[in-house]
């Protein structure tokens, strides 16, 4: 992963160059272009008066919508290169070429490559929690941009984006699947189609909280499958699997295995946050 989230400089956070996000641009707006921008500006100004822009983490007032204040921004611990090419975890030094960590060599995952935006700590931990439990989706466009940046190496050649599916009961309780929200946002941004129905939970799994790595693996084994009628859509395709947080990788492992069993040629993984020892220490 090279470079870091464009458009996220503090100048932008402070609202010095407030640009309308893609969300604010109507695809078929009527009227001549100059009038359209004038109307857009007036509407944006009106919206700012009604709901003033505030930091998506701590709610302090800032200059533009859907961004972080400088304090919360500094508390996002982005995962920066050098990285293990397979697991996407940071490596202590740069060898100047593609490097695979000892962990990936000792226990190769079922997926091909994984990348994540940040460590699961600080502001990212709060953002993920808000996305998951608080029905707060105001950071959606920011997440889409971050994912596109973190997954830049993975995107070329990806045929379809697939979110990690949620159990039916949990979906009923929570009303939405946060991985699908992220996948939809990335799809909108990159133009790569998303298919939320390719992968399904095939059986109930108990919550993963508090389980060891081995228990998680056993809990997740055979928990996912691709419906027979959907297999033709997967045959020989490259899939990008999206999740919000990758903890021990047991869920992504089980998903990748199911996708490959059903004929996917390649499965890469992209997440907002990665739980690493570093993240555990900082949490
Ligand atoms: Zn803040």
Coordinates of C-alpha atoms and ligand atoms in Angstrom, one line a residue:
X1 CA 0.0 0.0 0.0
X2 CA 1.6 3.2 -1.1
X3 CA 0.7 6.7 -0.1
X4 CA -2.1 7.7 2.2
X5 CA -5.6 8.7 2.0
X6 CA -5.8 11.6 -0.5
X7 CA -8.1 14.4 0.4
X8 CA -7.7 13.8 4.1
X9 CA -5.1 16.4 4.8
X10 CA -5.9 18.6 7.8
X11 CA -6.5 21.5 5.4
X12 CA -9.4 19.6 4.0
X13 CA -10.5 18.6 7.5
X14 CA -10.5 22.3 8.5
X15 CA -12.8 22.9 5.5
X16 CA -10.4 25.2 3.6
X17 CA -11.2 23.4 0.4
X18 CA -14.6 22.0 0.9
X19 CA -15.5 19.9 -2.1
X20 CA -19.0 18.3 -2.6
X21 CA -18.7 14.6 -2.0
X22 CA -19.9 12.1 -4.6
X23 CA -23.0 11.7 -2.4
X24 CA -24.0 15.3 -2.9
X25 CA -23.8 15.1 -6.7
X26 CA -27.1 14.3 -8.4
X27 CA -26.5 12.1 -11.5
X28 CA -29.2 13.7 -13.6
X29 CA -29.6 17.2 -12.3
X30 CA -31.5 19.4 -14.6
X31 CA -30.4 22.9 -15.7
X32 CA -27.2 24.4 -17.2
X33 CA -23.9 23.4 -15.4
X34 CA -23.3 26.9 -13.9
X35 CA -26.8 27.1 -12.4
X36 CA -26.4 23.5 -11.1
X37 CA -23.3 24.4 -9.2
X38 CA -24.9 27.5 -7.8
X39 CA -27.9 25.5 -6.6
X40 CA -25.6 22.8 -5.2
X41 CA -23.7 25.4 -3.3
X42 CA -26.9 27.0 -1.9
X43 CA -28.2 23.6 -0.9
X44 CA -25.0 22.7 0.8
X45 CA -24.9 26.0 2.6
X46 CA -28.5 25.4 3.7
X47 CA -27.7 21.9 4.9
X48 CA -24.7 23.2 6.9
X49 CA -27.0 25.6 8.7
X50 CA -29.5 22.9 9.6
X51 CA -26.9 20.2 10.5
X52 CA -23.5 21.9 11.0
X53 CA -20.6 19.7 10.0
X54 CA -19.0 17.9 12.9
X55 CA -16.3 15.3 13.5
X56 CA -17.6 11.8 12.8
X57 CA -15.9 10.5 15.9
X58 CA -16.2 13.2 18.7
X59 CA -18.9 15.5 17.2
X60 CA -16.8 18.7 17.7
X61 CA -17.6 21.3 15.0
X62 CA -15.4 21.3 11.9
X63 CA -15.4 22.9 8.5
X64 CA -16.8 20.0 6.4
X65 CA -19.1 17.1 6.6
X66 CA -18.1 13.4 7.0
X67 CA -14.5 14.1 8.2
X68 CA -12.5 13.9 11.4
X69 CA -11.2 16.7 13.6
X70 CA -7.4 17.0 13.8
X71 CA -7.3 15.3 17.2
X72 CA -9.3 12.3 16.1
X73 CA -7.5 12.1 12.8
X74 CA -4.2 11.8 14.6
X75 CA -5.7 8.9 16.6
X76 CA -6.3 6.8 13.5
X77 CA -3.4 4.4 13.3
X78 CA -3.1 3.8 9.6
X79 CA -1.4 0.6 8.5
X80 CA 1.5 1.7 6.4
X81 CA 4.1 -0.2 4.4
X82 CA 6.3 -2.2 4.5
X83 CA 3.6 -4.9 4.8
X84 CA 3.5 -8.7 4.6
X85 CA 2.2 -9.2 1.0
X86 CA -0.1 -11.9 2.1
X87 CA -1.5 -11.0 5.6
X88 CA -1.2 -7.2 5.1
X89 CA 0.4 -6.8 8.6
X90 CA 3.1 -4.2 9.0
X91 CA 6.7 -5.5 8.9
X92 CA 9.6 -4.1 10.9
X93 CA 11.7 -3.2 7.9
X94 CA 11.5 -2.7 4.1
X95 CA 13.4 -5.3 2.0
X96 CA 12.7 -3.3 -1.1
X97 CA 10.8 -6.2 -2.7
X98 CA 7.7 -8.3 -2.1
X99 CA 8.0 -9.8 1.4
X100 CA 5.9 -12.5 3.0
X101 CA 5.9 -12.7 6.8
X102 CA 7.0 -15.8 8.7
X103 CA 3.5 -16.0 10.1
X104 CA 2.1 -16.3 6.6
X105 CA 4.7 -18.8 5.5
X106 CA 4.1 -21.0 8.6
X107 CA 0.3 -20.9 8.3
X108 CA -0.7 -19.8 4.8
X109 CA -4.3 -18.4 4.7
X110 CA -7.0 -19.6 2.4
X111 CA -7.2 -16.1 0.8
X112 CA -4.5 -14.7 -1.4
X113 CA -3.9 -11.2 0.0
X114 CA -5.4 -9.1 2.8
X115 CA -5.2 -5.4 3.4
X116 CA -6.7 -3.1 6.0
X117 CA -7.0 0.6 6.5
X118 CA -5.9 0.9 10.1
X119 CA -5.2 -0.9 13.3
X120 CA -8.3 -1.6 15.4
X121 CA -7.5 1.0 18.0
X122 CA -8.1 4.7 18.8
X123 CA -10.5 6.5 16.5
X124 CA -10.9 3.5 14.2
X125 CA -12.2 1.4 17.1
X126 CA -14.9 4.1 17.8
X127 CA -15.8 4.4 14.1
X128 CA -16.2 0.7 13.7
X129 CA -18.3 0.5 16.9
X130 CA -20.5 3.3 15.6
X131 CA -20.9 1.6 12.2
X132 CA -21.8 -1.7 13.8
X133 CA -24.0 -0.9 16.8
X134 CA -25.0 2.7 16.7
X135 CA -26.7 2.9 13.3
X136 CA -24.5 5.8 12.6
X137 CA -23.4 5.8 8.9
X138 CA -22.2 9.4 8.5
X139 CA -18.7 8.2 7.9
X140 CA -19.7 5.9 5.0
X141 CA -18.1 8.0 2.2
X142 CA -14.9 8.4 4.3
X143 CA -14.8 4.6 4.7
X144 CA -15.2 4.1 1.0
X145 CA -12.3 6.4 0.3
X146 CA -10.1 4.8 2.9
X147 CA -10.9 1.3 1.6
X148 CA -10.2 2.3 -2.0
X149 CA -6.8 3.6 -0.9
X150 CA -5.9 0.6 1.3
X151 CA -7.0 -1.8 -1.5
X152 CA -5.4 0.0 -4.3
X153 CA -3.0 -2.9 -5.0
X154 CA -5.8 -5.4 -4.9
X155 CA -8.4 -3.7 -7.1
X156 CA -6.9 -4.4 -10.5
X157 CA -8.4 -7.6 -11.8
X158 CA -11.1 -7.9 -9.2
X159 CA -14.4 -9.0 -10.8
X160 CA -16.7 -8.8 -7.9
X161 CA -16.9 -7.4 -4.4
X162 CA -18.5 -9.6 -1.8
X163 CA -19.3 -8.6 1.8
X164 CA -18.9 -11.1 4.6
X165 CA -22.5 -12.1 5.2
X166 CA -24.3 -11.8 8.5
X167 CA -26.5 -14.5 10.1
X168 CA -30.2 -14.0 9.5
X169 CA -31.1 -13.5 13.1
X170 CA -28.3 -11.0 13.7
X171 CA -29.4 -9.2 10.5
X172 CA -33.0 -9.1 11.8
X173 CA -31.8 -7.6 15.1
X174 CA -29.4 -5.1 13.6
X175 CA -31.3 -4.3 10.4
X176 CA -28.2 -4.0 8.3
X177 CA -24.9 -5.8 7.6
X178 CA -22.1 -3.4 8.2
X179 CA -19.8 -5.3 5.7
X180 CA -22.4 -4.8 3.0
X181 CA -22.5 -1.1 3.8
X182 CA -18.8 -0.9 3.2
X183 CA -18.9 -3.1 0.1
X184 CA -21.6 -1.0 -1.4
X185 CA -19.6 2.2 -0.8
X186 CA -16.4 0.7 -2.3
X187 CA -18.4 -0.6 -5.3
X188 CA -19.9 2.9 -5.9
X189 CA -16.5 4.5 -5.7
X190 CA -14.6 1.9 -7.9
X191 CA -17.3 0.8 -10.3
X192 CA -16.5 -2.8 -9.5
X193 CA -19.9 -4.7 -9.0
X194 CA -20.8 -5.9 -5.6
X195 CA -22.8 -9.1 -5.1
X196 CA -24.2 -9.5 -1.6
X197 CA -25.9 -12.8 -2.3
X198 CA -23.0 -14.9 -3.6
X199 CA -21.9 -15.9 -0.2
X200 CA -24.3 -17.0 2.5
X201 CA -24.2 -18.2 6.1
X202 CA -25.1 -21.8 6.0
X203 CA -25.5 -22.3 9.7
X204 CA -25.8 -20.4 13.0
X205 CA -22.5 -19.6 14.7
X206 CA -22.1 -18.4 18.2
X207 CA -20.6 -15.0 18.8
X208 CA -16.8 -14.9 18.3
X209 CA -16.2 -12.6 21.3
X210 CA -13.9 -14.1 23.9
X211 CA -13.0 -17.2 21.8
X212 CA -9.4 -18.3 21.1
X213 CA -8.1 -18.5 17.6
X214 CA -8.6 -22.3 17.5
X215 CA -12.2 -22.0 18.9
X216 CA -13.0 -19.3 16.3
X217 CA -11.7 -21.5 13.5
X218 CA -13.8 -24.4 14.7
X219 CA -16.8 -22.1 15.2
X220 CA -16.6 -20.8 11.7
X221 CA -15.6 -23.9 9.7
X222 CA -18.3 -24.6 7.1
X223 CA -20.4 -21.7 8.3
X224 CA -20.4 -20.2 4.8
X225 CA -21.4 -21.5 1.4
X226 CA -22.2 -20.4 -2.1
X227 CA -25.7 -21.3 -3.3
X228 CA -25.5 -23.8 -6.1
X229 CA -27.4 -21.6 -8.5
X230 CA -24.9 -18.8 -8.0
X231 CA -21.8 -20.9 -8.7
X232 CA -21.6 -20.0 -12.4
X233 CA -21.2 -16.3 -11.4
X234 CA -18.1 -17.2 -9.4
X235 CA -16.4 -19.7 -11.7
X236 CA -12.8 -18.4 -12.4
X237 CA -13.6 -15.0 -10.9
X238 CA -11.4 -12.8 -8.7
X239 CA -13.3 -11.8 -5.6
X240 CA -12.6 -9.0 -3.1
X241 CA -14.1 -10.0 0.3
X242 CA -15.0 -7.1 2.5
X243 CA -15.3 -7.1 6.3
X244 CA -15.3 -4.3 8.9
X245 CA -12.7 -5.9 11.3
X246 CA -10.4 -8.8 10.7
X247 CA -9.6 -10.3 14.1
X248 CA -7.9 -13.7 13.9
X249 CA -8.9 -14.2 10.3
X250 CA -11.2 -17.2 11.2
X251 CA -14.2 -15.6 9.5
X252 CA -12.3 -14.4 6.4
X253 CA -10.6 -17.9 6.2
X254 CA -13.9 -19.6 6.2
X255 CA -15.4 -17.2 3.6
X256 CA -12.4 -17.5 1.4
X257 CA -12.5 -21.3 1.6
X258 CA -16.2 -21.4 0.7
X259 CA -15.6 -19.0 -2.3
X260 CA -12.7 -21.1 -3.6
X261 CA -14.6 -24.3 -3.2
X262 CA -17.3 -22.8 -5.3
X263 CA -14.9 -22.0 -8.1
X264 CA -13.4 -18.5 -7.4
X265 CA -9.9 -18.2 -8.9
X266 CA -8.7 -15.7 -6.4
X267 CA -9.9 -14.2 -3.1
X268 CA -8.5 -11.1 -1.6
X269 CA -9.6 -9.5 1.6
X270 CA -10.1 -5.8 2.5
X271 CA -11.1 -4.5 5.9
X272 CA -11.4 -1.2 7.7
X273 CA -9.5 -2.5 10.7
X274 CA -7.1 -5.2 11.6
X275 CA -6.5 -6.5 15.1
X276 CA -2.8 -6.9 15.5
X277 CA -0.6 -7.1 18.6
X278 CA 0.1 -3.5 18.1
X279 CA -3.6 -2.7 18.1
X280 CA -4.2 -4.7 21.2
X281 CA -1.4 -2.9 23.0
X282 CA -2.7 0.5 21.9
X283 CA -6.4 -0.3 22.6
Ligands
LIG1 ZN1 -13.0 14.5 16.7

